[in-house]
Each structure stands twice: as structure tokens, then as C-alpha cells.
Amino acid sequence: MEVSFEIVPRNRQAFDQQYQFAQKIAGRFQFINVPDIQRFNIRSWECNTFIDPEQHHFVPHFRAIDFDLKEGHIFQIIEQHELRHVLLVTGDPPDGLNRVFFNTSVLDMIRAIKQRFPNIKVYAGFDPHRSGVQDECLYIHSKAEAGADGFFSQPFYDIRMVEIYLEQMQGLETFIGLSPITTESSKHYWEVKNKVQFPASFRPDYEWNIAFANQAIQLAKETGNNIYFMPIRIDLEKYFAGIALN
């Protein structure tokens, strides 16, 4: 089982603080994922110099709608920053009218990058809350056929749903997403924005989220899968003190 830790690049100081935490518990995280968020000044791929390549695999995220494949800008970024892993997602259209975006399909982006850089590890995302299981799994397998080497999921909150997806994704390298929710306002956000349907047992507290994470970790170990932590505004020490990765 391999484990990835996500760091949101709000600013350099915040990034360094979270990365220092990841380094402090050496050996528990093999990957560092960095999402690309346009409202921040630091782009995901620029964080490659913040990461120790001897300790962690660096996985910057790229949003397909931000790139015109004919212009080739994404290829220049990969070459300039000597990237070895990428995570490709579709991306939501930007708010407002002052940002340019393109009708680039993530499937076309996967094909183009894999064709140009066959040795790069190309990951894709999937969202268990976006649509029905059948439609999402068809989309997952379309990405695999386009050349995706593995998958990182949006966070799960129901172990039964994790089991269903892992059954449908046998043979595909999969990272099970975990993002602890510890306030009612955060729970409401995920329900409205991300269409998450929480199980009746869910509680927005550390105890529930730690117990669920340990369930998912045990399942990942038993099935040969991986874990992807996305901690958002939580006490890292408190949360990870209860996580059984070893």
C-alpha cells in the first residue's frame, strides 16, 4: 500500500508548514499531490522545487479546461519542470468572465500526454458522488483506455461505496480519497457543492473520521490498493495521531 498526502498551495509559507509535517513522519507518505487552484499565485507544477524527490513522488494536478493542446503549453511545462507524474482532471469553469478556458477533454489530454511522454506516470481522477456508479465506472475505464496509469478518487465517506468501486476497478492502480470533515458547515458544503450523501452513522468529528480512515486503510491493504489523504483546515497532529498506516 502506498499513501499520498495532498498540500494545497495557498502560499509558500503554508505549503512549507504542511510539507514539514509530511517529512516529520517519514516513510508514511510516498506521494505528495498538489492541486492547481487559479485563485492562488502558486501553480501546482511550480511546487516541484519545494519537494525532496528522494523522499516523495511529486504529483501536480492539471485541469484540462486550462489548456489548448494545439498550443502545447502543457508539454512545455512538463519538459521545463521535468515532471515524472501528473494528475489530469477536467476542472470546473472559472467564476466570472475574466478567465480564459478551453473545451479540452480530459480524455484527449491523457492521450496527448501519454503519446508525447510515454514514460510519465499519468493519473486521472474520479468522483464517486458525481453520477451513478455505472456511469462513473464507464468513465473511469474510458480514461484507462486513453492511457491513464492509475486513479485518485475524490473523498469517500461510506465504506460500502469504497468496496463497490474497488470491485469495479480491479487491476487499476487506485488511491482511495480521504478528507476529514470536522464541522457541520463543512458537511453542509460537501452536501451542496459535491453532492455527497453521507451514511446515517456519519459524525463531523475527529473520532468518526479517524475510525473511517482506518477502515479504508485496512481495506486498501487487503485489496492491494492505496490511500490519498486530503486534509483541509484540520489539526494534522490530532488527526494523524490516530491513523494506523504501519
Short mmCIF file of C-alpha atoms in Angstrom, two decimals:
data_model
loop_
_atom_site.label_atom_id
_atom_site.label_comp_id
_atom_site.label_asym_id
_atom_site.label_seq_id
_atom_site.Cartn_x
_atom_site.Cartn_y
_atom_site.Cartn_z
CA MET A 1 0.00 0.00 0.00
CA GLU A 2 1.25 3.48 -0.92
CA VAL A 3 -0.01 6.71 0.57
CA SER A 4 -0.33 10.22 -0.86
CA PHE A 5 -0.65 13.47 1.09
CA GLU A 6 -2.22 16.50 -0.57
CA ILE A 7 -0.92 20.02 0.02
CA VAL A 8 -2.93 22.99 -1.26
CA PRO A 9 -0.51 25.76 -2.39
CA ARG A 10 -2.25 28.73 -0.74
CA ASN A 11 1.14 30.41 -0.26
CA ARG A 12 4.73 29.32 0.21
CA GLN A 13 4.68 29.54 4.00
CA ALA A 14 1.52 27.42 4.32
CA PHE A 15 2.92 24.91 1.83
CA ASP A 16 6.21 24.58 3.70
CA GLN A 17 4.44 24.09 7.03
CA GLN A 18 2.40 21.18 5.70
CA TYR A 19 5.35 19.67 3.88
CA GLN A 20 7.42 19.81 7.07
CA PHE A 21 4.67 17.78 8.72
CA ALA A 22 4.84 15.24 5.90
CA GLN A 23 8.61 14.99 6.27
CA LYS A 24 8.38 14.64 10.04
CA ILE A 25 6.51 11.36 9.72
CA ALA A 26 8.97 9.98 7.20
CA GLY A 27 8.04 6.80 5.42
CA ARG A 28 4.29 7.17 5.88
CA PHE A 29 3.72 9.20 2.69
CA GLN A 30 5.28 8.19 -0.62
CA PHE A 31 3.48 10.78 -2.79
CA ILE A 32 2.76 14.50 -2.46
CA ASN A 33 -0.24 15.68 -4.51
CA VAL A 34 -0.66 19.38 -5.30
CA PRO A 35 -3.96 20.64 -6.78
CA ASP A 36 -3.90 23.56 -9.20
CA ILE A 37 -6.15 26.39 -8.00
CA GLN A 38 -6.19 29.52 -10.13
CA ARG A 39 -7.06 31.96 -7.36
CA PHE A 40 -3.71 31.22 -5.72
CA ASN A 41 -0.47 32.69 -7.03
CA ILE A 42 1.44 29.40 -6.98
CA ARG A 43 0.62 26.92 -9.74
CA SER A 44 0.79 23.23 -8.94
CA TRP A 45 3.77 22.41 -11.14
CA GLU A 46 5.85 25.23 -9.64
CA CYS A 47 5.92 23.29 -6.36
CA ASN A 48 8.32 20.71 -7.78
CA THR A 49 11.24 22.65 -6.30
CA PHE A 50 9.60 22.58 -2.84
CA ILE A 51 9.60 18.77 -2.69
CA ASP A 52 12.51 16.46 -1.88
CA PRO A 53 12.49 13.92 -4.77
CA GLU A 54 14.48 11.49 -2.63
CA GLN A 55 11.57 11.28 -0.17
CA HIS A 56 8.43 11.78 -2.23
CA HIS A 57 6.96 11.42 -5.69
CA PHE A 58 5.59 14.81 -6.77
CA VAL A 59 2.13 14.72 -8.41
CA PRO A 60 0.93 18.12 -9.69
CA HIS A 61 -2.65 18.42 -10.89
CA PHE A 62 -3.57 19.83 -14.30
CA ARG A 63 -7.07 20.97 -15.29
CA ALA A 64 -7.90 20.11 -18.90
CA ILE A 65 -10.00 23.25 -19.37
CA ASP A 66 -6.93 25.43 -18.71
CA PHE A 67 -5.02 24.16 -21.75
CA ASP A 68 -5.33 24.23 -25.53
CA LEU A 69 -3.49 21.09 -26.65
CA LYS A 70 -2.68 22.67 -30.02
CA GLU A 71 -0.71 25.42 -28.29
CA GLY A 72 1.41 22.83 -26.50
CA HIS A 73 1.83 24.85 -23.29
CA ILE A 74 1.26 21.83 -21.08
CA PHE A 75 4.02 19.94 -22.90
CA GLN A 76 6.42 22.84 -22.27
CA ILE A 77 5.54 22.81 -18.56
CA ILE A 78 6.20 19.08 -18.28
CA GLU A 79 9.56 19.40 -20.02
CA GLN A 80 10.65 22.56 -18.17
CA HIS A 81 9.85 21.13 -14.73
CA GLU A 82 10.99 17.60 -15.59
CA LEU A 83 7.77 16.09 -14.29
CA ARG A 84 7.54 12.34 -13.83
CA HIS A 85 3.97 12.12 -12.51
CA VAL A 86 0.86 14.15 -13.37
CA LEU A 87 -2.80 14.01 -12.33
CA LEU A 88 -5.23 15.15 -15.01
CA VAL A 89 -8.76 16.34 -14.22
CA THR A 90 -11.42 18.12 -16.26
CA GLY A 91 -11.79 21.13 -13.96
CA ASP A 92 -14.77 23.38 -13.34
CA PRO A 93 -15.23 26.52 -15.48
CA PRO A 94 -13.93 29.59 -13.64
CA ASP A 95 -16.25 32.01 -11.88
CA GLY A 96 -16.63 35.31 -13.67
CA LEU A 97 -15.77 36.24 -17.23
CA ASN A 98 -12.15 37.32 -16.86
CA ARG A 99 -10.54 33.88 -17.11
CA VAL A 100 -9.95 32.01 -20.32
CA PHE A 101 -10.81 28.33 -20.51
CA PHE A 102 -10.92 25.74 -23.28
CA ASN A 103 -13.19 22.86 -24.28
CA THR A 104 -10.36 20.38 -23.86
CA SER A 105 -11.43 16.86 -22.99
CA VAL A 106 -9.51 15.17 -20.22
CA LEU A 107 -9.55 12.01 -22.37
CA ASP A 108 -7.79 13.91 -25.18
CA MET A 109 -5.30 15.33 -22.68
CA ILE A 110 -4.49 11.87 -21.32
CA ARG A 111 -3.92 10.55 -24.86
CA ALA A 112 -1.79 13.52 -25.90
CA ILE A 113 0.48 13.46 -22.84
CA LYS A 114 0.87 9.69 -22.87
CA GLN A 115 1.73 9.75 -26.57
CA ARG A 116 4.30 12.54 -26.18
CA PHE A 117 5.72 11.33 -22.85
CA PRO A 118 5.22 7.55 -22.71
CA ASN A 119 7.39 7.17 -19.60
CA ILE A 120 5.44 9.65 -17.48
CA LYS A 121 3.01 8.21 -14.92
CA VAL A 122 -0.35 9.69 -15.91
CA TYR A 123 -3.04 9.61 -13.24
CA ALA A 124 -6.70 10.58 -13.61
CA GLY A 125 -9.34 11.44 -11.06
CA PHE A 126 -12.74 10.00 -10.34
CA ASP A 127 -15.68 11.20 -8.29
CA PRO A 128 -17.96 8.64 -6.60
CA HIS A 129 -20.53 11.41 -5.95
CA ARG A 130 -20.76 12.89 -9.44
CA SER A 131 -23.17 10.41 -11.02
CA GLY A 132 -24.30 6.83 -10.68
CA VAL A 133 -21.76 4.08 -10.12
CA GLN A 134 -22.25 2.60 -13.58
CA ASP A 135 -21.70 5.90 -15.41
CA GLU A 136 -18.67 6.81 -13.30
CA CYS A 137 -17.08 3.39 -13.78
CA LEU A 138 -17.59 3.61 -17.54
CA TYR A 139 -15.83 6.98 -17.45
CA ILE A 140 -13.00 5.50 -15.37
CA HIS A 141 -12.45 2.71 -17.87
CA SER A 142 -12.55 5.21 -20.76
CA LYS A 143 -9.71 7.08 -19.06
CA ALA A 144 -7.78 3.84 -18.61
CA GLU A 145 -8.24 3.04 -22.30
CA ALA A 146 -6.99 6.55 -23.17
CA GLY A 147 -3.76 5.79 -21.30
CA ALA A 148 -4.29 6.62 -17.61
CA ASP A 149 -1.93 4.55 -15.46
CA GLY A 150 -3.86 4.98 -12.21
CA PHE A 151 -6.59 6.88 -10.38
CA PHE A 152 -7.03 9.20 -7.41
CA SER A 153 -10.56 9.49 -6.04
CA GLN A 154 -12.50 12.31 -4.52
CA PRO A 155 -13.08 11.57 -0.82
CA PHE A 156 -15.26 8.69 0.32
CA TYR A 157 -17.38 8.66 3.47
CA ASP A 158 -19.11 5.30 3.13
CA ILE A 159 -17.04 2.11 3.28
CA ARG A 160 -19.72 0.25 1.32
CA MET A 161 -19.20 2.66 -1.58
CA VAL A 162 -15.44 2.14 -1.40
CA GLU A 163 -15.93 -1.61 -1.68
CA ILE A 164 -18.20 -1.23 -4.72
CA TYR A 165 -15.70 0.94 -6.60
CA LEU A 166 -12.73 -1.26 -5.77
CA GLU A 167 -14.63 -4.27 -7.11
CA GLN A 168 -15.27 -2.41 -10.37
CA MET A 169 -11.66 -1.15 -10.59
CA GLN A 170 -9.79 -4.40 -10.09
CA GLY A 171 -6.49 -4.29 -11.95
CA LEU A 172 -6.32 -0.49 -11.89
CA GLU A 173 -3.93 1.35 -9.57
CA THR A 174 -6.31 3.17 -7.24
CA PHE A 175 -5.86 5.70 -4.43
CA ILE A 176 -8.83 5.88 -2.06
CA GLY A 177 -9.55 9.51 -1.19
CA LEU A 178 -9.98 10.57 2.45
CA SER A 179 -10.77 14.13 3.54
CA PRO A 180 -11.85 14.51 7.18
CA ILE A 181 -14.88 16.70 7.87
CA THR A 182 -14.98 18.02 11.42
CA THR A 183 -17.64 20.77 11.35
CA GLU A 184 -21.31 20.93 10.40
CA SER A 185 -20.61 23.79 7.98
CA SER A 186 -18.05 21.67 6.11
CA LYS A 187 -20.53 18.79 5.97
CA HIS A 188 -23.15 21.10 4.50
CA TYR A 189 -20.65 22.36 1.91
CA TRP A 190 -19.88 18.83 0.73
CA GLU A 191 -23.58 18.01 0.55
CA VAL A 192 -24.41 21.08 -1.55
CA LYS A 193 -21.27 21.57 -3.64
CA ASN A 194 -20.12 17.98 -4.13
CA LYS A 195 -23.44 16.12 -3.84
CA VAL A 196 -22.13 13.85 -1.06
CA GLN A 197 -24.72 11.60 0.57
CA PHE A 198 -23.37 10.76 4.00
CA PRO A 199 -24.21 7.48 5.73
CA ALA A 200 -26.54 7.67 8.74
CA SER A 201 -23.62 6.86 11.03
CA PHE A 202 -21.57 9.88 9.93
CA ARG A 203 -20.49 12.44 12.53
CA PRO A 204 -18.42 15.55 11.72
CA ASP A 205 -15.80 14.92 14.39
CA TYR A 206 -12.26 13.58 14.63
CA GLU A 207 -13.29 10.28 16.20
CA TRP A 208 -15.60 9.27 13.34
CA ASN A 209 -13.19 10.40 10.62
CA ILE A 210 -10.21 8.62 12.18
CA ALA A 211 -12.19 5.40 12.56
CA PHE A 212 -13.38 5.61 8.95
CA ALA A 213 -9.86 6.27 7.67
CA ASN A 214 -8.57 3.21 9.50
CA GLN A 215 -11.34 1.12 7.95
CA ALA A 216 -10.36 2.36 4.49
CA ILE A 217 -6.67 1.73 5.17
CA GLN A 218 -7.37 -1.85 6.23
CA LEU A 219 -9.47 -2.39 3.11
CA ALA A 220 -6.70 -0.91 0.92
CA LYS A 221 -4.15 -3.27 2.47
CA GLU A 222 -6.41 -6.30 1.96
CA THR A 223 -7.18 -5.45 -1.69
CA GLY A 224 -3.80 -4.14 -2.83
CA ASN A 225 -4.91 -0.53 -3.18
CA ASN A 226 -3.65 2.82 -1.90
CA ILE A 227 -4.70 5.82 0.20
CA TYR A 228 -4.94 9.53 -0.68
CA PHE A 229 -5.25 11.99 2.23
CA MET A 230 -6.73 15.43 1.51
CA PRO A 231 -6.64 17.24 4.88
CA ILE A 232 -8.39 20.62 4.72
CA ARG A 233 -8.09 23.00 7.67
CA ILE A 234 -7.73 20.36 10.36
CA ASP A 235 -5.32 19.73 13.21
CA LEU A 236 -2.87 17.43 11.44
CA GLU A 237 -1.25 16.21 14.64
CA LYS A 238 -4.60 15.30 16.21
CA TYR A 239 -5.90 13.52 13.11
CA PHE A 240 -2.82 11.56 12.13
CA ALA A 241 -2.07 10.54 15.71
CA GLY A 242 -4.97 8.10 15.37
CA ILE A 243 -4.24 6.90 11.84
CA ALA A 244 -2.82 3.36 11.61
CA LEU A 245 -0.65 3.40 8.50
CA ASN A 246 2.02 0.96 9.70
#
